[in-house]
mmCIF file of C-alpha atoms in Angstrom:
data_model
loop_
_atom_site.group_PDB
_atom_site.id
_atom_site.type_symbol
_atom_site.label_atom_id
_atom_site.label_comp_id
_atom_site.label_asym_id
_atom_site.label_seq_id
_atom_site.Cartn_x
_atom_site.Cartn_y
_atom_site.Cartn_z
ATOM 1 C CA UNK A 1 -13.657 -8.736 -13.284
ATOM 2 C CA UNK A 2 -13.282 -10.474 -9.878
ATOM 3 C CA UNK A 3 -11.295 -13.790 -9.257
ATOM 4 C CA UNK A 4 -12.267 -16.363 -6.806
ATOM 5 C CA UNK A 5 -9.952 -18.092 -4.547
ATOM 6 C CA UNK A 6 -11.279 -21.181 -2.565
ATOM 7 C CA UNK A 7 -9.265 -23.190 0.302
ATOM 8 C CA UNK A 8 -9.660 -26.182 0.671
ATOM 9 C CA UNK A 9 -7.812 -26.706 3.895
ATOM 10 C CA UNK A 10 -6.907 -30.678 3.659
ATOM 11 C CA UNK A 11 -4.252 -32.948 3.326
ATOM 12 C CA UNK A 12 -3.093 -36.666 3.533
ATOM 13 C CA UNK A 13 0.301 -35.570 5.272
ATOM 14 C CA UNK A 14 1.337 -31.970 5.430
ATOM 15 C CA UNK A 15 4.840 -31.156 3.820
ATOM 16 C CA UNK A 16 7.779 -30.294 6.605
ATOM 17 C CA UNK A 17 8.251 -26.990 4.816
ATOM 18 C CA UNK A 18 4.413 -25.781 4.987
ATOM 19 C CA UNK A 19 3.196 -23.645 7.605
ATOM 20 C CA UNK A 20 -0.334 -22.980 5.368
ATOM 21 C CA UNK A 21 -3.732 -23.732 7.118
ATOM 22 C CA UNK A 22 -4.094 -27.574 6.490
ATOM 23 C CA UNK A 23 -4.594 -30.420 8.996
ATOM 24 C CA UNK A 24 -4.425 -34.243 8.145
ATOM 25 C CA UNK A 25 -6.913 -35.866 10.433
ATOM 26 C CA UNK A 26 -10.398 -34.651 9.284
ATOM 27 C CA UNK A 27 -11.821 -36.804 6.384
ATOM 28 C CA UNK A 28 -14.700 -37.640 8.347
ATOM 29 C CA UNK A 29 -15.269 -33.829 7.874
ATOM 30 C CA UNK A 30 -14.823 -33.285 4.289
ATOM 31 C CA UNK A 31 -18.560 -33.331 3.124
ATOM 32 C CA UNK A 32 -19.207 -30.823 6.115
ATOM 33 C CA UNK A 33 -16.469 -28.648 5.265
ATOM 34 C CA UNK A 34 -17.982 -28.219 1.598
ATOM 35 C CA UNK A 35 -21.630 -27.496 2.990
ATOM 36 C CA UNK A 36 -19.852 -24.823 4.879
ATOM 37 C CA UNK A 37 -18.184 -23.551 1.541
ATOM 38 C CA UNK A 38 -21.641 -23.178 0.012
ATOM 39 C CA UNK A 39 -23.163 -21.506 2.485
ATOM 40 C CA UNK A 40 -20.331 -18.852 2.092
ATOM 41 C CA UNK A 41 -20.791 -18.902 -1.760
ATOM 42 C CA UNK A 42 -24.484 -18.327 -1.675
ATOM 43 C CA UNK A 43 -23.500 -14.546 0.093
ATOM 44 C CA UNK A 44 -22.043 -13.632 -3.343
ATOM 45 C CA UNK A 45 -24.661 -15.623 -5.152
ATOM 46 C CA UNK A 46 -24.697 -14.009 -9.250
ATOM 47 C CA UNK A 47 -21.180 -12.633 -8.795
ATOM 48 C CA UNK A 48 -19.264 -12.188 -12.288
ATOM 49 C CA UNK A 49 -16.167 -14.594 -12.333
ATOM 50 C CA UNK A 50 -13.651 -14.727 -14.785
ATOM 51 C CA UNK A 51 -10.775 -16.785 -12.786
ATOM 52 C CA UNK A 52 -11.400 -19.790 -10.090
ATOM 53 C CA UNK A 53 -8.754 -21.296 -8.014
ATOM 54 C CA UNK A 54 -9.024 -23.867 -5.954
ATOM 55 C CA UNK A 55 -5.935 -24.435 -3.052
ATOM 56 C CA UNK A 56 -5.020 -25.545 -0.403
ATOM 57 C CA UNK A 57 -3.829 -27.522 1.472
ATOM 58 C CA UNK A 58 -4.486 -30.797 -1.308
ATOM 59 C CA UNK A 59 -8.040 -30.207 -2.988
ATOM 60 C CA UNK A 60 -7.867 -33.560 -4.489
ATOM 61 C CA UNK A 61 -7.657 -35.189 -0.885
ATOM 62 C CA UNK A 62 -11.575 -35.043 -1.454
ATOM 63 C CA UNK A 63 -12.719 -37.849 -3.607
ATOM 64 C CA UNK A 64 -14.614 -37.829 -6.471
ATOM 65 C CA UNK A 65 -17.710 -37.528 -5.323
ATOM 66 C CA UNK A 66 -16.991 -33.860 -2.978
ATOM 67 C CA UNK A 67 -14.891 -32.529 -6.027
ATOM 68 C CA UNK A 68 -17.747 -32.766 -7.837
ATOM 69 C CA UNK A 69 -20.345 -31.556 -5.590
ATOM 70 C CA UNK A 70 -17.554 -28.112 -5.027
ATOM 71 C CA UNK A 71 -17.293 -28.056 -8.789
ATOM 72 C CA UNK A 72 -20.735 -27.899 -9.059
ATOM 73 C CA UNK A 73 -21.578 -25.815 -6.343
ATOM 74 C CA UNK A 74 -18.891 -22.477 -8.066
ATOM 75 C CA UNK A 75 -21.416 -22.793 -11.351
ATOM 76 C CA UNK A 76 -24.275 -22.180 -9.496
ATOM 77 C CA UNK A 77 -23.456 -19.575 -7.062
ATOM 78 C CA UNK A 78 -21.038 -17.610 -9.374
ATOM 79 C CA UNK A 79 -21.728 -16.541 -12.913
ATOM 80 C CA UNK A 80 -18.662 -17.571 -14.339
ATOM 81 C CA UNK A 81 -18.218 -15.953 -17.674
ATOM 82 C CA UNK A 82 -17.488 -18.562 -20.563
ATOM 83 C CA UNK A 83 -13.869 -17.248 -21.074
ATOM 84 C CA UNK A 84 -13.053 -18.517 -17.696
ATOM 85 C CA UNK A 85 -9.629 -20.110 -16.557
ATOM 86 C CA UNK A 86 -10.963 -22.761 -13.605
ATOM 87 C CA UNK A 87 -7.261 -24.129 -11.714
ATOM 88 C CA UNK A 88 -7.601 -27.012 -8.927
ATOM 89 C CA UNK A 89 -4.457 -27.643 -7.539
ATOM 90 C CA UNK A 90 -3.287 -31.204 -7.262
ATOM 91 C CA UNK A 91 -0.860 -33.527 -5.496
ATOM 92 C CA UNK A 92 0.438 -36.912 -8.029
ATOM 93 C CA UNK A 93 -0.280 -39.023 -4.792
ATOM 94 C CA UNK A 94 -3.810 -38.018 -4.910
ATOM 95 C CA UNK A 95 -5.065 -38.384 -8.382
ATOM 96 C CA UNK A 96 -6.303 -41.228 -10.680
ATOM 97 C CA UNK A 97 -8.210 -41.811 -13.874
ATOM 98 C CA UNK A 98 -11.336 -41.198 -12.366
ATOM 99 C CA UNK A 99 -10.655 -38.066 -10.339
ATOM 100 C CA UNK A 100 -9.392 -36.477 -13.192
ATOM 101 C CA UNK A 101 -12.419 -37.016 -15.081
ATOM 102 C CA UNK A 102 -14.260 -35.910 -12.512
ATOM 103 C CA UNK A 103 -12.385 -32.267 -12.893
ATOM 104 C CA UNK A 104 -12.487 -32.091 -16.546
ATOM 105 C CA UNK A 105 -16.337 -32.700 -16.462
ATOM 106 C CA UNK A 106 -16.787 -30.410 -13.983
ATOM 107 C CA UNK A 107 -15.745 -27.562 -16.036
ATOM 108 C CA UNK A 108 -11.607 -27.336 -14.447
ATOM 109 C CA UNK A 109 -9.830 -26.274 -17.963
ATOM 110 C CA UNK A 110 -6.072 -26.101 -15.543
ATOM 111 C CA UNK A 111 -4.657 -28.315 -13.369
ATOM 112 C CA UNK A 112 -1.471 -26.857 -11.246
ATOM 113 C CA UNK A 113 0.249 -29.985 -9.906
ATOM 114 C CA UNK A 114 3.058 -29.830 -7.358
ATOM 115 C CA UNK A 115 5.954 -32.132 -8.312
ATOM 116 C CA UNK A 116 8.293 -29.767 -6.661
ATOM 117 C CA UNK A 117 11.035 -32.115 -7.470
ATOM 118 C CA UNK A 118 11.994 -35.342 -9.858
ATOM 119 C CA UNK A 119 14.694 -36.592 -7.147
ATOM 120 C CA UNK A 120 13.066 -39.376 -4.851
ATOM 121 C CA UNK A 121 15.485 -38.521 -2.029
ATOM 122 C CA UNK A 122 14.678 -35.126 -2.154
ATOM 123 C CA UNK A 123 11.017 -35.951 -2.088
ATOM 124 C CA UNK A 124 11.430 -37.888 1.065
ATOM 125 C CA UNK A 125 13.375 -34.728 3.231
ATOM 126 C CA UNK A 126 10.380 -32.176 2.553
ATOM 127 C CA UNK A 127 7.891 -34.866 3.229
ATOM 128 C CA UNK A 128 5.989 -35.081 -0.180
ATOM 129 C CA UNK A 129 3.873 -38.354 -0.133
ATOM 130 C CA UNK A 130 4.427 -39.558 -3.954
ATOM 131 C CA UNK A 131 8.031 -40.546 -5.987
ATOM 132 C CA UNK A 132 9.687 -38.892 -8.624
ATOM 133 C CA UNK A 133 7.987 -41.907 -11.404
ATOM 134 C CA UNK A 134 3.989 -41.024 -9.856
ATOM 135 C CA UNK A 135 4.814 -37.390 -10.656
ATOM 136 C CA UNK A 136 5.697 -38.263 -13.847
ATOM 137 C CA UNK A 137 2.995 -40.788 -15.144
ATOM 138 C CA UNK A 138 0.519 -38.228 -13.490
ATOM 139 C CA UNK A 139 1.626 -35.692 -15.756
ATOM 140 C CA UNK A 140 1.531 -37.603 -18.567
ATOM 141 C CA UNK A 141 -2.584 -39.414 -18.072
ATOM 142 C CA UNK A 142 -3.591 -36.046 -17.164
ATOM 143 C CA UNK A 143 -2.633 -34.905 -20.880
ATOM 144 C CA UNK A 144 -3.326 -38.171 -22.517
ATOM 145 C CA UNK A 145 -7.267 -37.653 -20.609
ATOM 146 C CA UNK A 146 -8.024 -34.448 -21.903
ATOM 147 C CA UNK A 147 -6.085 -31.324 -20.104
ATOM 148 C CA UNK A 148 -4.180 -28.865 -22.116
ATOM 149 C CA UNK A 149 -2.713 -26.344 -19.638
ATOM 150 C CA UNK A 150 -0.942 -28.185 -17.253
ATOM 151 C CA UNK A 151 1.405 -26.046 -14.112
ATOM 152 C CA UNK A 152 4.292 -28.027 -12.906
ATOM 153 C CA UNK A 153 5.470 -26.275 -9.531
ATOM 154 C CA UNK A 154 9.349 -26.928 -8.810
ATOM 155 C CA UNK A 155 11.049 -25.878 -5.661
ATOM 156 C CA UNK A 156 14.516 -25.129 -5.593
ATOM 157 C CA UNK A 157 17.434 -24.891 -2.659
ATOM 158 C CA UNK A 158 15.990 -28.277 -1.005
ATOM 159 C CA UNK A 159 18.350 -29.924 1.310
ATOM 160 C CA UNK A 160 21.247 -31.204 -0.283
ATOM 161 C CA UNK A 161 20.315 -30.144 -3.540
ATOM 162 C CA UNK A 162 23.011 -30.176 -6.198
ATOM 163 C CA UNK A 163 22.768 -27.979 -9.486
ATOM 164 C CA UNK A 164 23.040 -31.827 -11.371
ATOM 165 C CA UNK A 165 20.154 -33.187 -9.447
ATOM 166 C CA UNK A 166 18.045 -29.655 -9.923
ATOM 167 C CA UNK A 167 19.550 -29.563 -13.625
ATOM 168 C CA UNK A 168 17.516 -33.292 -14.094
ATOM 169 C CA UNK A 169 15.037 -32.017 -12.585
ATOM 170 C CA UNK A 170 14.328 -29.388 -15.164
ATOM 171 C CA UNK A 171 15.371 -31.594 -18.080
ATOM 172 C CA UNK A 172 12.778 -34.398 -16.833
ATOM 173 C CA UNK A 173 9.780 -31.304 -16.280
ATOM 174 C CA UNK A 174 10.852 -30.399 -20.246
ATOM 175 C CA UNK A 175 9.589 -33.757 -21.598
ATOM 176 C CA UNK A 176 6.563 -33.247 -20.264
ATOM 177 C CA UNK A 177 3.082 -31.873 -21.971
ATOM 178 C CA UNK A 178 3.442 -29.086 -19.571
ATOM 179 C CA UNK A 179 2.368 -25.296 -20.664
ATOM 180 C CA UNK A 180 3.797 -23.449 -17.057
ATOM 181 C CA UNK A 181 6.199 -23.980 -14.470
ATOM 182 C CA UNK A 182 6.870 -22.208 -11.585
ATOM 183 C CA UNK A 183 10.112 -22.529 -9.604
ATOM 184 C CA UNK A 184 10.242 -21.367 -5.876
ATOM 185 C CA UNK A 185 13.388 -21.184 -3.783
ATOM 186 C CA UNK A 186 12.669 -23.261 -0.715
ATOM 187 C CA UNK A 187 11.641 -20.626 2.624
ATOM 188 C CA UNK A 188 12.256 -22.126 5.715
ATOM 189 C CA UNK A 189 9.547 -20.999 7.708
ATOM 190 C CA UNK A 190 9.781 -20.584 11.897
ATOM 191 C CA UNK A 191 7.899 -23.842 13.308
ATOM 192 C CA UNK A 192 8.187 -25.952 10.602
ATOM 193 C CA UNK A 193 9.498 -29.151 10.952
ATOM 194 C CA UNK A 194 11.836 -28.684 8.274
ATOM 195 C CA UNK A 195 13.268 -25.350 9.965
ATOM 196 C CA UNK A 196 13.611 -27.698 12.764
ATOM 197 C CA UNK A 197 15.561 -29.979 11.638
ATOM 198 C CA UNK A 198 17.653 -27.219 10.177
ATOM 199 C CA UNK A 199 18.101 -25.481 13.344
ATOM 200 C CA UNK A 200 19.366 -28.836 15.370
ATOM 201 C CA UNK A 201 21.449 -29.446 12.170
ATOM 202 C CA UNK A 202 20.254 -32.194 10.801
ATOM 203 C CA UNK A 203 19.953 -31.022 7.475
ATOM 204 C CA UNK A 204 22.136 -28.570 4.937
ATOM 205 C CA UNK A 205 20.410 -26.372 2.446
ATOM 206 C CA UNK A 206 22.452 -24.361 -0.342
ATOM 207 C CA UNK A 207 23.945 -21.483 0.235
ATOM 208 C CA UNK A 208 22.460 -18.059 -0.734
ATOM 209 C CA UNK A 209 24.972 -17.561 -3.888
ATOM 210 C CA UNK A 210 24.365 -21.500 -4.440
ATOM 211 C CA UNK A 211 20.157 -20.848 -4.266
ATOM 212 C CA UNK A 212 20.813 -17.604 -6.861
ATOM 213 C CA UNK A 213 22.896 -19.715 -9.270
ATOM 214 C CA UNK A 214 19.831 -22.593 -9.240
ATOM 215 C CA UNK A 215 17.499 -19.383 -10.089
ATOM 216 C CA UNK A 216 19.761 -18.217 -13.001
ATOM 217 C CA UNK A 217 20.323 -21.751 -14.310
ATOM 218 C CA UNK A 218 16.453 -22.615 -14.333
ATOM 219 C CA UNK A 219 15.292 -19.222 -15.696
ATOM 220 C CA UNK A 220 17.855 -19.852 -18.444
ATOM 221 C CA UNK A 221 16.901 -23.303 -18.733
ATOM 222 C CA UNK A 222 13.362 -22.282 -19.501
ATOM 223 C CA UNK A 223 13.845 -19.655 -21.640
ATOM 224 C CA UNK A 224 15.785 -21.927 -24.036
ATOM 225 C CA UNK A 225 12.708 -24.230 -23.946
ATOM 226 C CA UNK A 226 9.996 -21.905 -25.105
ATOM 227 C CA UNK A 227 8.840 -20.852 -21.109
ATOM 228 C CA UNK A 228 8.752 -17.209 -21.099
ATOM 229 C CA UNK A 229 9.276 -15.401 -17.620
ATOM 230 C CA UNK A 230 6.462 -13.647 -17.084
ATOM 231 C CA UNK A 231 6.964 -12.983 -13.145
ATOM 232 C CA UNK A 232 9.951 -13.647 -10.907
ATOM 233 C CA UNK A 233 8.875 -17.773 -9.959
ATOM 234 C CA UNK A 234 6.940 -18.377 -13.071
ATOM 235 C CA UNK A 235 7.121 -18.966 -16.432
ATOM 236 C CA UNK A 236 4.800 -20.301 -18.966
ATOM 237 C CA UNK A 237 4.657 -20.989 -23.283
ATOM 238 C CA UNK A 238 3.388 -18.593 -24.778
ATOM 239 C CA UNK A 239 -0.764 -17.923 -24.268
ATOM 240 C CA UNK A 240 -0.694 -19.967 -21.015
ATOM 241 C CA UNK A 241 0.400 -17.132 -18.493
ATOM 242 C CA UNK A 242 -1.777 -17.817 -15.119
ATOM 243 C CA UNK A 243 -5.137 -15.566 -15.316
ATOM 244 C CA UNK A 244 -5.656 -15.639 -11.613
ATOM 245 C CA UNK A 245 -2.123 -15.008 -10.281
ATOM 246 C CA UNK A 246 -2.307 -12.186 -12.651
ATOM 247 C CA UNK A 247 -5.119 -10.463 -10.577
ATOM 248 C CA UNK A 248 -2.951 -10.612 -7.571
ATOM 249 C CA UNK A 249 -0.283 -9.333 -8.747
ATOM 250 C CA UNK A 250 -1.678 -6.592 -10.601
ATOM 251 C CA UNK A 251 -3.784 -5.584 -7.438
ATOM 252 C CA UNK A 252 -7.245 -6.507 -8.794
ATOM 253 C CA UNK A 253 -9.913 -7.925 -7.195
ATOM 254 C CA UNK A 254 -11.385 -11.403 -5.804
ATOM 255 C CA UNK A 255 -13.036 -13.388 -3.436
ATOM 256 C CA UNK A 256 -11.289 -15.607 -0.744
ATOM 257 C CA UNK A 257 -14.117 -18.542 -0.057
ATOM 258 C CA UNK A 258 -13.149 -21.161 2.970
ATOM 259 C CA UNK A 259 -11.390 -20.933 6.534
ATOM 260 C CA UNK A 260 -8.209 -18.810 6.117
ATOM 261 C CA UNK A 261 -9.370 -17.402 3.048
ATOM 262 C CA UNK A 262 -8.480 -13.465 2.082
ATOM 263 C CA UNK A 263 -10.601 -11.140 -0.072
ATOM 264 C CA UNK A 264 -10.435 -7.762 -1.587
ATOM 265 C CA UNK A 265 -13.139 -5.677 -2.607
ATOM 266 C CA UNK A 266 -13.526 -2.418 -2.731
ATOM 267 C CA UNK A 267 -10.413 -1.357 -0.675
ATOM 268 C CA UNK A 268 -10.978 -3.739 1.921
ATOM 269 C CA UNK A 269 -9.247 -6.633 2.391
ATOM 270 C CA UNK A 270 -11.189 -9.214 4.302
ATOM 271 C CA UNK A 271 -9.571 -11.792 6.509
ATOM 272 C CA UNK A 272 -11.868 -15.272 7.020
ATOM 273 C CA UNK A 273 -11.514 -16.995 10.336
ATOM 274 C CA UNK A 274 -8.609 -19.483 11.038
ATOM 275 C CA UNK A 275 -10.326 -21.085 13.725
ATOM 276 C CA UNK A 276 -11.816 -24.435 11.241
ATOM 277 C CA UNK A 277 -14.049 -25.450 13.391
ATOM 278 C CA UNK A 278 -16.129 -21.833 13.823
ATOM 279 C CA UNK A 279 -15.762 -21.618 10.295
ATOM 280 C CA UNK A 280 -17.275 -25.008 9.965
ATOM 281 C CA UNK A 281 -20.177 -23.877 12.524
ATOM 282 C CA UNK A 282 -21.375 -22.072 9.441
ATOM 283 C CA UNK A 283 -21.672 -18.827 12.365
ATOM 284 C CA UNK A 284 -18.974 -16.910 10.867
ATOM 285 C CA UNK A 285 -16.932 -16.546 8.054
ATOM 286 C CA UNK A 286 -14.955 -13.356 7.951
ATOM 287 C CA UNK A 287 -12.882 -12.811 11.173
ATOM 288 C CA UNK A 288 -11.494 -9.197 10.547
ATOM 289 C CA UNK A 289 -11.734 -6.187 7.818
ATOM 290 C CA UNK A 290 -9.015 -4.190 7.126
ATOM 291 C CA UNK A 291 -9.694 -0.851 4.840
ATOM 292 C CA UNK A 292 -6.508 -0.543 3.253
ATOM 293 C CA UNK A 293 -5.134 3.299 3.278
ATOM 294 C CA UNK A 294 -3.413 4.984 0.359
ATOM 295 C CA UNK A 295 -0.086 4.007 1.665
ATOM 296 C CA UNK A 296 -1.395 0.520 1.585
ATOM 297 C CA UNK A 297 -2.595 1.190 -1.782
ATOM 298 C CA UNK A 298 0.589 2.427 -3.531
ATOM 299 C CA UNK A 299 2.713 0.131 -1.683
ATOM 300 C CA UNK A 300 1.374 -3.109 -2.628
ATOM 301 C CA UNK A 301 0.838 -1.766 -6.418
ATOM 302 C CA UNK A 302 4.594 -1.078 -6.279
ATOM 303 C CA UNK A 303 5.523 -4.303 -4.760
ATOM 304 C CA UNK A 304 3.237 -6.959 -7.088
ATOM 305 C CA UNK A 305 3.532 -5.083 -9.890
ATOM 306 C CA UNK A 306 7.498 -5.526 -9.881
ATOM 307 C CA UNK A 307 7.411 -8.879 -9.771
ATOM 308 C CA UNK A 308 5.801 -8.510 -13.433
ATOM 309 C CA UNK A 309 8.558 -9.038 -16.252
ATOM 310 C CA UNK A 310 6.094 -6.200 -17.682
ATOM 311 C CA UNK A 311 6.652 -3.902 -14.908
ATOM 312 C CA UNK A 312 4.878 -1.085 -13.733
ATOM 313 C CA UNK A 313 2.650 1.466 -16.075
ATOM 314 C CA UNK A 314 3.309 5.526 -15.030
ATOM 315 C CA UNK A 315 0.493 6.062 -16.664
ATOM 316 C CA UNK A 316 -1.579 3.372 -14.549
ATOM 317 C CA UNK A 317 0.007 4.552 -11.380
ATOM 318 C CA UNK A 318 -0.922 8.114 -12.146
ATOM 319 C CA UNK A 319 -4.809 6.930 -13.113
ATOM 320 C CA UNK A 320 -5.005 4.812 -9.758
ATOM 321 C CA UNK A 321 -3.134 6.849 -7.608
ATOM 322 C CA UNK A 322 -3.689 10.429 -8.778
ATOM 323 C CA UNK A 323 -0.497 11.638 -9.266
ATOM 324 C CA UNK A 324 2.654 11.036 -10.831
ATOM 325 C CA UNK A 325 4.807 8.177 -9.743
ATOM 326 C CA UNK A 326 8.052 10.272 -9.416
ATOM 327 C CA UNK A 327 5.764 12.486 -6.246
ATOM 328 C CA UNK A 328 6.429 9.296 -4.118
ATOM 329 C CA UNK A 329 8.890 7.337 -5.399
ATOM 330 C CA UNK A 330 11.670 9.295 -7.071
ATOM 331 C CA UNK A 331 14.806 9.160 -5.002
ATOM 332 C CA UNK A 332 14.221 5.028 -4.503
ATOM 333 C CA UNK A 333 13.544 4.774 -8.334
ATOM 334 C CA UNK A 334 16.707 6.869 -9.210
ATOM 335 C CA UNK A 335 18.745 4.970 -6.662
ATOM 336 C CA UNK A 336 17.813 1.711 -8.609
ATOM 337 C CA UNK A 337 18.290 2.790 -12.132
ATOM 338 C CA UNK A 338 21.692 4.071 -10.929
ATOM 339 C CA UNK A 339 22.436 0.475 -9.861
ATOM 340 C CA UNK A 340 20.814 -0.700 -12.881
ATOM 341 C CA UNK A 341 18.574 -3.000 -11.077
ATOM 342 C CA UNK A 342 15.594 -0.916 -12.392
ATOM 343 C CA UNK A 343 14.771 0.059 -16.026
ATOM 344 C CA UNK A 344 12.525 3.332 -16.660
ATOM 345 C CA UNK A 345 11.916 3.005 -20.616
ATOM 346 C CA UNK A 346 8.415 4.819 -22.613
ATOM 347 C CA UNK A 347 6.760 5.310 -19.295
ATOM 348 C CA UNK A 348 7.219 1.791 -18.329
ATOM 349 C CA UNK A 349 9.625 0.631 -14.740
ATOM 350 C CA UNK A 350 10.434 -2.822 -14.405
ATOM 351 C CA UNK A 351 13.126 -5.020 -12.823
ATOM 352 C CA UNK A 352 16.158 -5.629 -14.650
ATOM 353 C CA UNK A 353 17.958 -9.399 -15.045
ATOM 354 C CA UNK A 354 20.284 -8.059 -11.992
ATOM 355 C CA UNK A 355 17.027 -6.568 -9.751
ATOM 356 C CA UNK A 356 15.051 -10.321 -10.111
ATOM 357 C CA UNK A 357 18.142 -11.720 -9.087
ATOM 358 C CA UNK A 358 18.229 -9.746 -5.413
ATOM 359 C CA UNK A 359 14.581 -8.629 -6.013
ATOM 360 C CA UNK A 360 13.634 -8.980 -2.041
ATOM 361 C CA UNK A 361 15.700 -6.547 -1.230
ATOM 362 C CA UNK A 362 14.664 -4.466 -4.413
ATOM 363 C CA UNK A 363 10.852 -4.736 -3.115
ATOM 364 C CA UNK A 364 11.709 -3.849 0.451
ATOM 365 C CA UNK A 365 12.234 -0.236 -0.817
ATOM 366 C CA UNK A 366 8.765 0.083 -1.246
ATOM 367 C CA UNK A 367 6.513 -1.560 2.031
#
């Protein structure tokens, strides 16, 4: 069954560490924006759904009123199946009591909210818009109104981040009526205004052993508190395990909706324009195809499916792939067990505690 992804490419003030498609001065546009999205949902009009996430960008920038015009505009273009998982992502500085009503009537059963971190002066260097307490009453009403699986995102390695202030950070996420977390190690990505202010020195970020002993400490952290790690950044209790991330990683299908937007059908991975305006024209959606060779194929299968605490199936590989795993990959997977980064076990290859913990490099093995 096919996932849909939808972007939703707006924001009240874009974060100094993003370099996503988002822009901050186009309110005026909103409404326009989600005719535009309609018109692209009506091309897959009756298309099975089992997973819906909406990103962005900040998809509760729109108010009320759009949220629940999109909302309703998914149910009637997409037959989403009644086992669905529905996730809107969501920024504390953007909700209230009547937003999240609006979600929860509109059929959203997961809310992913990005907290990133419960240190205010943290906040305030990566340019997140609420505090450290509007994170944490957020949480807290969005339970208290009716939502049951809640995803806290955390970011780790911010600048000047100390294992105490990252070790509250945790501990204050834990006495929350959350049912996921996932934990990124801050990327400083070329352009950004953070990397800028790296670059002229105006900001330290931990070290690379420092940013591997956060990672250790928060996996362990989690584990002791009933969050299973179920890929290398997230962890959930136990049932709770995102639905849509899941199709990504296990190289399954979906539909990208909105500017920016990627889908893959078929073998083809389809690339929507970037230019917001054209897409807004309602002239053209998709800006390039790209059929996806064998290579392709097998390398991204490899590379998702590692980041999977379950690992990779031979026997999957082999049904996909036709052949057996070992007629591509043998030397590389016998390199790894040696180092005892990868475990081979009842026809089964995942990433040992040692291959998470450098699992870039692990993954580069296989592009």
């Amino acid at each position: 069954m096919r996932g849909l992804y939808i972007h939703i490419p707006f924001c009240r003030q874009k974060c100094k560490y993003c370099d996503f498609i988002s822009f901050t001065d186009k309110s005026e546009l909103y409404s326009k924006y989600i005719s535009a999205l309609s018109q692209e949902m009506a091309e897959y009009r009756g298309e099975k759904i089992d997973t819906v996430f909406i990103g962005g960008g900040t998809p509760t920038a729109l108010n009320s009123s759009e949220l629940n015009m999109l909302l309703g505009e998914c149910f009637k273009n997409f037959n989403i199946l009644p086992e669905y998982e529905f996730t809107v992502e969501a920024n504390p500085g953007t909700l209230d009591e009547y937003k999240i009503k609006t979600l929860l009537n509109g059929g959203v059963n997961r809310i992913s909210v990005g907290v990133q971190s419960f240190n205010d002066e943290e906040l305030v260097k990566i340019g997140r818009i609420h505090d450290a307490k509007t994170a944490y009453n957020t949480i807290c009403q969005l339970s208290k109104l009716g939502f049951s699986n809640i995803n806290l995102d955390l970011m780790t390695a911010l600048p000047d981040q100390s294992m105490k202030s990252l070790e509250n950070t945790i501990n204050t996420a834990l006495e929350l009526p959350v049912t996921h977390i996932s934990a990124y190690s801050l990327i400083l990505e070329e352009g950004t205004p953070l990397e800028k202010e790296y670059s002229k020195g105006l900001i330290t970020v931990p070290d690379e052993i420092s940013d591997r002993e956060m990672y250790a400490m928060t996996v362990e952290k989690l584990r002791q508190n009933g969050f299973f790690q179920y890929e290398i950044s997230n962890f959930a209790k136990s049932g709770f395990e995102c639905q849509h991330n899941i199709k990504y990683w296990q190289c399954r299908e979906y539909i990208g909706i909105g500017v920016a937007a990627h889908s893959y059908m078929n073998g083809v991975r389809y690339y929507n324009t970037s230019d917001f305006l054209e897409y807004l024209s309602g002239e053209k959606h998709c800006g390039d195809k790209t059929l996806l060779t064998e290579a392709d194929m097998i390398s991204e299968f490899m590379i998702m499916g590692l980041r999977m605490n379950d690992g990779i199936s031979e026997q999957e590989f082999e049904r996909r792939f036709g052949k057996p795993i070992d007629a591509v990959y043998k030397k590389s997977l016998d390199k790894f067990a040696d180092g005892e980064f990868l475990m081979r076990k009842n026809g089964v290859i995942r990433l040992t505690d040692r291959g998470r913990d450098v699992s870039n490099s692990v993954l580069c093995e296989f592009v």
